[in-house]
PDB file of C-alpha atoms in Angstrom:
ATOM      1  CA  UNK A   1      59.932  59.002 135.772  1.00 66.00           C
ATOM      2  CA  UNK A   2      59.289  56.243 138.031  1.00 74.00           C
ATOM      3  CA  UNK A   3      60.592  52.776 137.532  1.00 78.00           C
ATOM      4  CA  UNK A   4      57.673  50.493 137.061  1.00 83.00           C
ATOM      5  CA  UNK A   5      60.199  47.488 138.041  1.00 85.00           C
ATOM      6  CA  UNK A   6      60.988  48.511 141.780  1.00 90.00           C
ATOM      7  CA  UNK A   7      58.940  48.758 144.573  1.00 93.00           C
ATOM      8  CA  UNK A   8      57.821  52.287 146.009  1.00 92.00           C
ATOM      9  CA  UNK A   9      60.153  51.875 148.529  1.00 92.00           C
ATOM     10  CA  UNK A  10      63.035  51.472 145.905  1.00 92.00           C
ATOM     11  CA  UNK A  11      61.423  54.066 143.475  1.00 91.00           C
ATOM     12  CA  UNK A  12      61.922  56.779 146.509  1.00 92.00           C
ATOM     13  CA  UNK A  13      65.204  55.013 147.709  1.00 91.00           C
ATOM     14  CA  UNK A  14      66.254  55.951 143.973  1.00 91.00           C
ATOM     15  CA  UNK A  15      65.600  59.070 143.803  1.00 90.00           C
ATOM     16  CA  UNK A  16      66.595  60.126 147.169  1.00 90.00           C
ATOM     17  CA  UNK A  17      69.936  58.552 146.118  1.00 89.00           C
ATOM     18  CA  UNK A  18      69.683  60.999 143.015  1.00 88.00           C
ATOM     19  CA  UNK A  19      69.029  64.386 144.985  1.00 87.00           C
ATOM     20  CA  UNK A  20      72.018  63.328 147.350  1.00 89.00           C
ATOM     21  CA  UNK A  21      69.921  63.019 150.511  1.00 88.00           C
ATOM     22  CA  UNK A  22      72.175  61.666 153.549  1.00 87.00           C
ATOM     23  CA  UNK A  23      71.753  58.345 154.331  1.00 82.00           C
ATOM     24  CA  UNK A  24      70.763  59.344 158.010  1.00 81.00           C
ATOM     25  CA  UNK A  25      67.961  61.172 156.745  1.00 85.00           C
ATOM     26  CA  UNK A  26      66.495  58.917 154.406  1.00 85.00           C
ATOM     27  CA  UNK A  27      64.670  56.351 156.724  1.00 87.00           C
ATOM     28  CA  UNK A  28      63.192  58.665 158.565  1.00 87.00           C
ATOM     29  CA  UNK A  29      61.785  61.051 155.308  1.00 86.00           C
ATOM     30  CA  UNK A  30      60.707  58.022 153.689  1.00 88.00           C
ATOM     31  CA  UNK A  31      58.720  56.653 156.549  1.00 90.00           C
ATOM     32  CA  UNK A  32      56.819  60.489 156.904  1.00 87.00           C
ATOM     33  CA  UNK A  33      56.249  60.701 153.158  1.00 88.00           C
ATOM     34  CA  UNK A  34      54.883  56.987 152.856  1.00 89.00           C
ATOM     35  CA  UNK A  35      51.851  57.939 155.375  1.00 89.00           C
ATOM     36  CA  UNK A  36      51.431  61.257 154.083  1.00 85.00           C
ATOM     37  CA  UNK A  37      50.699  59.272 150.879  1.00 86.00           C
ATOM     38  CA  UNK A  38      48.976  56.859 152.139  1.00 87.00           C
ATOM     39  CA  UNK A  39      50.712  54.501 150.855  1.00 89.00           C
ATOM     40  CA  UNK A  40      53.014  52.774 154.081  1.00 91.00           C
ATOM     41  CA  UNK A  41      50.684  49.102 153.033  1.00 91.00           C
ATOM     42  CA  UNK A  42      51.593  49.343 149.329  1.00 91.00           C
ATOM     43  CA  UNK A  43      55.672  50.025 149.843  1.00 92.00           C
ATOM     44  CA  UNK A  44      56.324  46.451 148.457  1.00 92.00           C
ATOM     45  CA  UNK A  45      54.205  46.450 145.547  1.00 93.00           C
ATOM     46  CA  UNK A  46      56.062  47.034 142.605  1.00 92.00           C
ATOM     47  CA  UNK A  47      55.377  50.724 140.591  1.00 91.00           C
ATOM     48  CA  UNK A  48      53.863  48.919 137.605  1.00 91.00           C
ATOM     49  CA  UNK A  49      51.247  47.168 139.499  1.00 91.00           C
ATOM     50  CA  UNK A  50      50.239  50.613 141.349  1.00 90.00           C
ATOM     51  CA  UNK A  51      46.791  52.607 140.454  1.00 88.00           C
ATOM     52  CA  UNK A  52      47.035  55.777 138.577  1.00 85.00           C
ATOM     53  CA  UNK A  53      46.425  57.546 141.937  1.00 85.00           C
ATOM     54  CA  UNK A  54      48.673  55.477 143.513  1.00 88.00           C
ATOM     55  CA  UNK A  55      51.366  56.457 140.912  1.00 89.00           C
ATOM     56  CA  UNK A  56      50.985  60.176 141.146  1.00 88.00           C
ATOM     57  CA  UNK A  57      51.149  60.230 144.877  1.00 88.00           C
ATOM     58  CA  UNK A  58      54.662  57.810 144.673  1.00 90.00           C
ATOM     59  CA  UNK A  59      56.002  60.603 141.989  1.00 89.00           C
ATOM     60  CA  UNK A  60      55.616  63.213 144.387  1.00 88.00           C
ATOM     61  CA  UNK A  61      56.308  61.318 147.181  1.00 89.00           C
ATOM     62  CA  UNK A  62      59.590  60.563 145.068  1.00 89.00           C
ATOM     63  CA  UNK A  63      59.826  64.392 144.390  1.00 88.00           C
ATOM     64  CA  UNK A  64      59.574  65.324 148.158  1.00 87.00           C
ATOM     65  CA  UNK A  65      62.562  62.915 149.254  1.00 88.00           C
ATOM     66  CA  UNK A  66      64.718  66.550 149.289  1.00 85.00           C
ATOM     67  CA  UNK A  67      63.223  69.761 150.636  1.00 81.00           C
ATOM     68  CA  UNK A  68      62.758  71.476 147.071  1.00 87.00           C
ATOM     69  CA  UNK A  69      62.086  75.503 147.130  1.00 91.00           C
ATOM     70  CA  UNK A  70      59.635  75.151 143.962  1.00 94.00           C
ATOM     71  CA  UNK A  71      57.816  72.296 142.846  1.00 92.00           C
ATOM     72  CA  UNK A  72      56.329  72.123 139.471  1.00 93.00           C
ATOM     73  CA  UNK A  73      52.878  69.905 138.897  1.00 92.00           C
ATOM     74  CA  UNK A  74      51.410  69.143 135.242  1.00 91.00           C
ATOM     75  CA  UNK A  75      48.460  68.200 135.600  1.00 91.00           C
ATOM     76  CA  UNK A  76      48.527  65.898 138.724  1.00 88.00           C
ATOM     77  CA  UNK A  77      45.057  64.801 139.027  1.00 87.00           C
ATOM     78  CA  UNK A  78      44.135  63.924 135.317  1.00 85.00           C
ATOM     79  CA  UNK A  79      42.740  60.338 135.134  1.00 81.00           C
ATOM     80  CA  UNK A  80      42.929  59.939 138.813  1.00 81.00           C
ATOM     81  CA  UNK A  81      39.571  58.866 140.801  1.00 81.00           C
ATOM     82  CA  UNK A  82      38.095  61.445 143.043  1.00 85.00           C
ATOM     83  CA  UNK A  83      39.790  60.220 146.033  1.00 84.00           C
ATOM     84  CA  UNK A  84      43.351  59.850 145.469  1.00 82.00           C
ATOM     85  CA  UNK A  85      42.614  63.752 143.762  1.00 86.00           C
ATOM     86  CA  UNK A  86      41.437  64.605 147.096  1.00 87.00           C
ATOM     87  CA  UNK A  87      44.462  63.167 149.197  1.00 85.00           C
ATOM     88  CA  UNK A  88      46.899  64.630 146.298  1.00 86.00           C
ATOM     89  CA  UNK A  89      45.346  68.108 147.269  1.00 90.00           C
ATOM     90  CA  UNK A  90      45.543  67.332 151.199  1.00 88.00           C
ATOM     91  CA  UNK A  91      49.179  66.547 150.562  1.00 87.00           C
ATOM     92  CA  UNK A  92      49.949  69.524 148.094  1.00 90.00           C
ATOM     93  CA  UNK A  93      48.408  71.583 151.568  1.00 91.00           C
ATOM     94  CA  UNK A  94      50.664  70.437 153.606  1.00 88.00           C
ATOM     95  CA  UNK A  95      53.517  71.255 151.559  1.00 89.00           C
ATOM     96  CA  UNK A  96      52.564  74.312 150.806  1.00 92.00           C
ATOM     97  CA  UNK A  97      52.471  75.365 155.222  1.00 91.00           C
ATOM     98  CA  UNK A  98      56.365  73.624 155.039  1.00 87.00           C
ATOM     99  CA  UNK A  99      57.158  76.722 152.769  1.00 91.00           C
ATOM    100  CA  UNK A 100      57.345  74.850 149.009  1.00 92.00           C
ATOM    101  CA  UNK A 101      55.775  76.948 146.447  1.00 95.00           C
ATOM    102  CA  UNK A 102      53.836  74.538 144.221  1.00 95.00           C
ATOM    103  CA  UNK A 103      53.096  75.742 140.482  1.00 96.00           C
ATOM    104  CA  UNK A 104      50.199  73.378 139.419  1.00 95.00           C
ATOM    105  CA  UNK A 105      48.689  73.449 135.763  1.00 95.00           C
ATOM    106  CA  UNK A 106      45.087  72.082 135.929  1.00 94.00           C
ATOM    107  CA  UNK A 107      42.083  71.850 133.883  1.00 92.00           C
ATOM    108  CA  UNK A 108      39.939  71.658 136.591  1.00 93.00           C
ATOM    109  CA  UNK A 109      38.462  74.687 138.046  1.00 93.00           C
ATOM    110  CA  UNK A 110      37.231  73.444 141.260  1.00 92.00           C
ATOM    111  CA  UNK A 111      40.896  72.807 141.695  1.00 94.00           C
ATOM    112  CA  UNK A 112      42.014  76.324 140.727  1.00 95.00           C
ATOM    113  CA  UNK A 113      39.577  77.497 143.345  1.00 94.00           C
ATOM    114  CA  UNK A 114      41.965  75.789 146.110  1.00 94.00           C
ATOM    115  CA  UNK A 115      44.920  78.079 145.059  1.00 95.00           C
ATOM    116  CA  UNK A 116      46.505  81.299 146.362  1.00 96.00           C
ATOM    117  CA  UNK A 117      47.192  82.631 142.580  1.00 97.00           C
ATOM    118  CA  UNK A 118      45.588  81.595 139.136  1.00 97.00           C
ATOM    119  CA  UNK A 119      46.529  82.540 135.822  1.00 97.00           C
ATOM    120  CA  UNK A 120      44.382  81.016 133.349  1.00 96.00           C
ATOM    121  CA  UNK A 121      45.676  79.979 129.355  1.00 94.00           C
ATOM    122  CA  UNK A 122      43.675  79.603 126.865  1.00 92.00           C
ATOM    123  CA  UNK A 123      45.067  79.244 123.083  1.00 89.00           C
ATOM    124  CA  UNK A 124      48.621  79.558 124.365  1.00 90.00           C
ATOM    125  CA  UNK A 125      47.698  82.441 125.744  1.00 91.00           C
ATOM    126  CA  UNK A 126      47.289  84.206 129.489  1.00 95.00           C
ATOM    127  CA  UNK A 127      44.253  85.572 129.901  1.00 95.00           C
ATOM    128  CA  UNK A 128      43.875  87.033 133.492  1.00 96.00           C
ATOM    129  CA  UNK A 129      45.695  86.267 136.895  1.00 97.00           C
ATOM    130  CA  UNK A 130      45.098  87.104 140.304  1.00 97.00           C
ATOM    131  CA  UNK A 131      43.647  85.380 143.295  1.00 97.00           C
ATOM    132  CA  UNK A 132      40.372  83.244 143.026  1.00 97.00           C
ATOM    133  CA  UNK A 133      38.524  85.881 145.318  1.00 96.00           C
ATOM    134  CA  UNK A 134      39.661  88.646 142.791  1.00 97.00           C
ATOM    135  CA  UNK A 135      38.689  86.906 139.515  1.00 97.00           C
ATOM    136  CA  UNK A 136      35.117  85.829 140.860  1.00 97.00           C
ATOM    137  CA  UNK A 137      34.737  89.452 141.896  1.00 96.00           C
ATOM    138  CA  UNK A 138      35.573  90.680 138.613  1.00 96.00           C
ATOM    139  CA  UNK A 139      32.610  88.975 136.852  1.00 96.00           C
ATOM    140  CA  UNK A 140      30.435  91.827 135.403  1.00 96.00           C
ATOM    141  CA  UNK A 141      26.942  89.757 136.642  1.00 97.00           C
ATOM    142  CA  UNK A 142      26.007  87.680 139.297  1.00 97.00           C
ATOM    143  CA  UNK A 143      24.586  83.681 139.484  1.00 98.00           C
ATOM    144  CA  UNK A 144      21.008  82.348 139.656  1.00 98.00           C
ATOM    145  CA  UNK A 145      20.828  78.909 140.223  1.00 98.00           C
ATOM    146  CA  UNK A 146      17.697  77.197 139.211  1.00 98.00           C
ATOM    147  CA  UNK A 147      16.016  73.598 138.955  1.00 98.00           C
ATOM    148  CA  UNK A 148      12.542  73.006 138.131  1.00 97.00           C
ATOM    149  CA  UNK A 149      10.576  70.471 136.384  1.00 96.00           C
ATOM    150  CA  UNK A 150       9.167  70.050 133.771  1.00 96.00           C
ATOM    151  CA  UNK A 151      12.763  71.181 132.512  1.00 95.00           C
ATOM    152  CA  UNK A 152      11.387  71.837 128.722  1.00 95.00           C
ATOM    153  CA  UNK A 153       9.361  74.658 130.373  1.00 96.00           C
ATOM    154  CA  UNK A 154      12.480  75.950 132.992  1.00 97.00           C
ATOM    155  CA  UNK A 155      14.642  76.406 129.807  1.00 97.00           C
ATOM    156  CA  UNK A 156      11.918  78.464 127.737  1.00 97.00           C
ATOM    157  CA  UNK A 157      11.163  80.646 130.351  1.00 97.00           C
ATOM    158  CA  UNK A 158      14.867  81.224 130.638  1.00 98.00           C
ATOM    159  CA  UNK A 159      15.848  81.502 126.696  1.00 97.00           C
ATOM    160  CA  UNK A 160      12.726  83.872 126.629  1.00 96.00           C
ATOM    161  CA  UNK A 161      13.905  86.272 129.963  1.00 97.00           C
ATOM    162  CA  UNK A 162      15.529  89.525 128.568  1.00 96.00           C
ATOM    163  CA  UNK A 163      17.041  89.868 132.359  1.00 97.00           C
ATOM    164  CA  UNK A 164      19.406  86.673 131.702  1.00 97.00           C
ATOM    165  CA  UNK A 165      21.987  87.530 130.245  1.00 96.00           C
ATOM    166  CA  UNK A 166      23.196  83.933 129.559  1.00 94.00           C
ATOM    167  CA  UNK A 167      23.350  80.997 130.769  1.00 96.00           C
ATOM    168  CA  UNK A 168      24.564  77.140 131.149  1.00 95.00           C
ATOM    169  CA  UNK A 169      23.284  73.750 131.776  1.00 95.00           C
ATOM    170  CA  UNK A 170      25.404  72.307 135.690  1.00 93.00           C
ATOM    171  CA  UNK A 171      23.782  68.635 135.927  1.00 91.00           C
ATOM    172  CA  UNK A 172      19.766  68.995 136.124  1.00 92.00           C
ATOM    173  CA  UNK A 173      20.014  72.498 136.675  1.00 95.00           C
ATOM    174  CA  UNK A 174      21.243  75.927 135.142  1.00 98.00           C
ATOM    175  CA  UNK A 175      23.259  78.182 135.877  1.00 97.00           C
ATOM    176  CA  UNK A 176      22.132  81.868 134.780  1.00 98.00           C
ATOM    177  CA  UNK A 177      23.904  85.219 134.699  1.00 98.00           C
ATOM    178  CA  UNK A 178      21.671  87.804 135.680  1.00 98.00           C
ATOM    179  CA  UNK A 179      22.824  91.746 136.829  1.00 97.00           C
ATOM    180  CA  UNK A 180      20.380  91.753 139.870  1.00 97.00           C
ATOM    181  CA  UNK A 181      19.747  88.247 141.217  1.00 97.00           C
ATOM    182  CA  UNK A 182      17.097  89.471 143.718  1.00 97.00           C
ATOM    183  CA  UNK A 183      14.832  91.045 140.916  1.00 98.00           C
ATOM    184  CA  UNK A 184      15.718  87.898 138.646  1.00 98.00           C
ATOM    185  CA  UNK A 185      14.778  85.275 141.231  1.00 98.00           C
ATOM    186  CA  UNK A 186      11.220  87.138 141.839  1.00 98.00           C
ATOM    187  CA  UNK A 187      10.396  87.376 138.032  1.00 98.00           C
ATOM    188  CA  UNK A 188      11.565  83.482 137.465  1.00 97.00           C
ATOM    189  CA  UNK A 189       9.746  82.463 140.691  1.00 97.00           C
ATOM    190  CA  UNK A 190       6.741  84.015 139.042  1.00 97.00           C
ATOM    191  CA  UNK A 191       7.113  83.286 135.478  1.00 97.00           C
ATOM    192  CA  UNK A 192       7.880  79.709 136.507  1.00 97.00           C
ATOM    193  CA  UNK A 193       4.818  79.337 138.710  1.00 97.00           C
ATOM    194  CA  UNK A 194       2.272  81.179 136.458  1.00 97.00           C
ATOM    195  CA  UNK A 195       3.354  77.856 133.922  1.00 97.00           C
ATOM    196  CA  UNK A 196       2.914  75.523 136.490  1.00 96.00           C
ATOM    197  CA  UNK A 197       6.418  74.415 137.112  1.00 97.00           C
ATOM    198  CA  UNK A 198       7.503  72.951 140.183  1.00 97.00           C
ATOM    199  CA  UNK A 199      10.580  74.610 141.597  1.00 97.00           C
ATOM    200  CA  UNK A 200      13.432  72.611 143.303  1.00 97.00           C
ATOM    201  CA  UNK A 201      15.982  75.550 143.579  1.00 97.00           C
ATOM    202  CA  UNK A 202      15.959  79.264 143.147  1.00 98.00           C
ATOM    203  CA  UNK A 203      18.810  80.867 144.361  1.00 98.00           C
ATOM    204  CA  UNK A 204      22.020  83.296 144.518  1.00 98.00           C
ATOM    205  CA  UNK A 205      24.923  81.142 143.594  1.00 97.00           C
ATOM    206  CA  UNK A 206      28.625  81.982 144.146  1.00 96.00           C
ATOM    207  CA  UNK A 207      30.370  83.136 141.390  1.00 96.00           C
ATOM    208  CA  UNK A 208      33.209  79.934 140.443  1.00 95.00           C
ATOM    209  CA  UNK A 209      36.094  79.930 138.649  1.00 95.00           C
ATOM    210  CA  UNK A 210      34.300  78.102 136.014  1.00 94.00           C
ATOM    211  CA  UNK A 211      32.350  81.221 135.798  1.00 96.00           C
ATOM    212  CA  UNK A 212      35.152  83.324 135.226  1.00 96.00           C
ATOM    213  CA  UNK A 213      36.836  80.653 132.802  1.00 95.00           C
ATOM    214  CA  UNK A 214      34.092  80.828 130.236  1.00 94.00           C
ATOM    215  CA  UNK A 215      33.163  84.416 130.864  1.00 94.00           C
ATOM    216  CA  UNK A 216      37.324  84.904 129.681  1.00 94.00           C
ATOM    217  CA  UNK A 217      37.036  82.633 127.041  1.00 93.00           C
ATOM    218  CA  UNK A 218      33.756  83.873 125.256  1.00 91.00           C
ATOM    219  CA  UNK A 219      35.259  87.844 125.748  1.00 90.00           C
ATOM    220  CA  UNK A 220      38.491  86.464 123.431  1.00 90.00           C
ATOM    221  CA  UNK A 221      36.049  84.306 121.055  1.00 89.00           C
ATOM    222  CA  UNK A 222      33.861  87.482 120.875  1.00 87.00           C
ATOM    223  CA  UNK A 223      37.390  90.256 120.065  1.00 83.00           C
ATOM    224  CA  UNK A 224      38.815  87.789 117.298  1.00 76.00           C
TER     225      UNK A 224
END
């Protein structure tokens, strides 16, 4: 817990203090950590008056001030803009090549995507785990991505295509799970152009973790 009344220099001063980190070492650790962070302008400000980005990069910073073996994240990112998220991964990276093993929990699957290992919960319980690679692979259909206008007559076509097995709205375009994404991209190319819709992308997407994720979900939904 940080203390919102000290600066982030006295916030890691505290808890380097805490984990019994020699003096001698603790100007020099705090100096590294501070522009790792990012944050060597803001080490006067006092914690309360930080950013939520700026207070999850301080925590770790603050849980870095000792060499730890494991390092256990809840959720860093949540309610953090997308570039302090970005620098918190950068620095997780970098922790990571010093030999830490980090255990993040996320809902984010982009995220999940930048790990070694995933396990993924759902309703207190562990669905699947293995590498991102491995999980994507597993996916019993491939991705068509596809954008065309006018969208009312896109999703028809697609609701009415027995070769789609399902599929999800990403933004302005969707997202469908087809077994042979060649032969599916040729019939939708067709279909959509015999309607006179104008296509903006047609294409083999890679399989996310997002994919897997729901794929995972809908299987337990679908046994209970």
């Amino acid at each position: 817990t940080l203390y919102g009344a000290l600066s982030v220099d006295e916030n890691i001063d505290s808890f380097a203090r805490l984990y019994d980190v020699p003096p001698s070492v603790i100007s020099e650790r705090k100096a590294r950590l501070l522009a790792v962070t990012h944050m060597t302008e803001a080490r006067h400000r006092r914690a309360e008056h930080l950013s939520g980005g700026m207070k999850k990069k301080l925590a770790l910073a603050c849980a870095l001030t000792y060499t730890p073996q494991i390092l256990f994240l809840d959720e860093p990112t949540t309610g953090v803009d997308p570039v302090s998220r970005r620098e918190l991964w950068v620095i997780l990276s970098r922790v990571v090549q010093e030999g830490v093993t980090v255990v993040v929990t996320t809902p984010y699957m982009d995220e999940a995507e930048r790990c070694h290992q995933v396990g993924i919960l759902y309703g207190g319980k562990l669905l699947t785990t293995g590498t991102p690679t491995e999980l994507q692979n597993s996916l019993p259909y491939e991705i068509v991505e596809v954008k065309a206008k006018p969208r009312k007559v896109m999703r028809q076509i697609v609701t009415e295509a027995d070769y789609v097995i399902q599929w999800r709205t990403i933004g302005d375009r969707l997202r469908l799970c087809v077994k042979n994404p060649q032969s599916a991209i040729t019939q939708l190319q067709n279909s959509l152009e015999s309607a006179g819709a104008e296509i903006k992308v047609l294409r083999h997407a890679k399989r996310s973790m997002e994919d897997v994720f729901i794929h995972l979900v809908e299987e337990r939904r679908a046994s209970h």
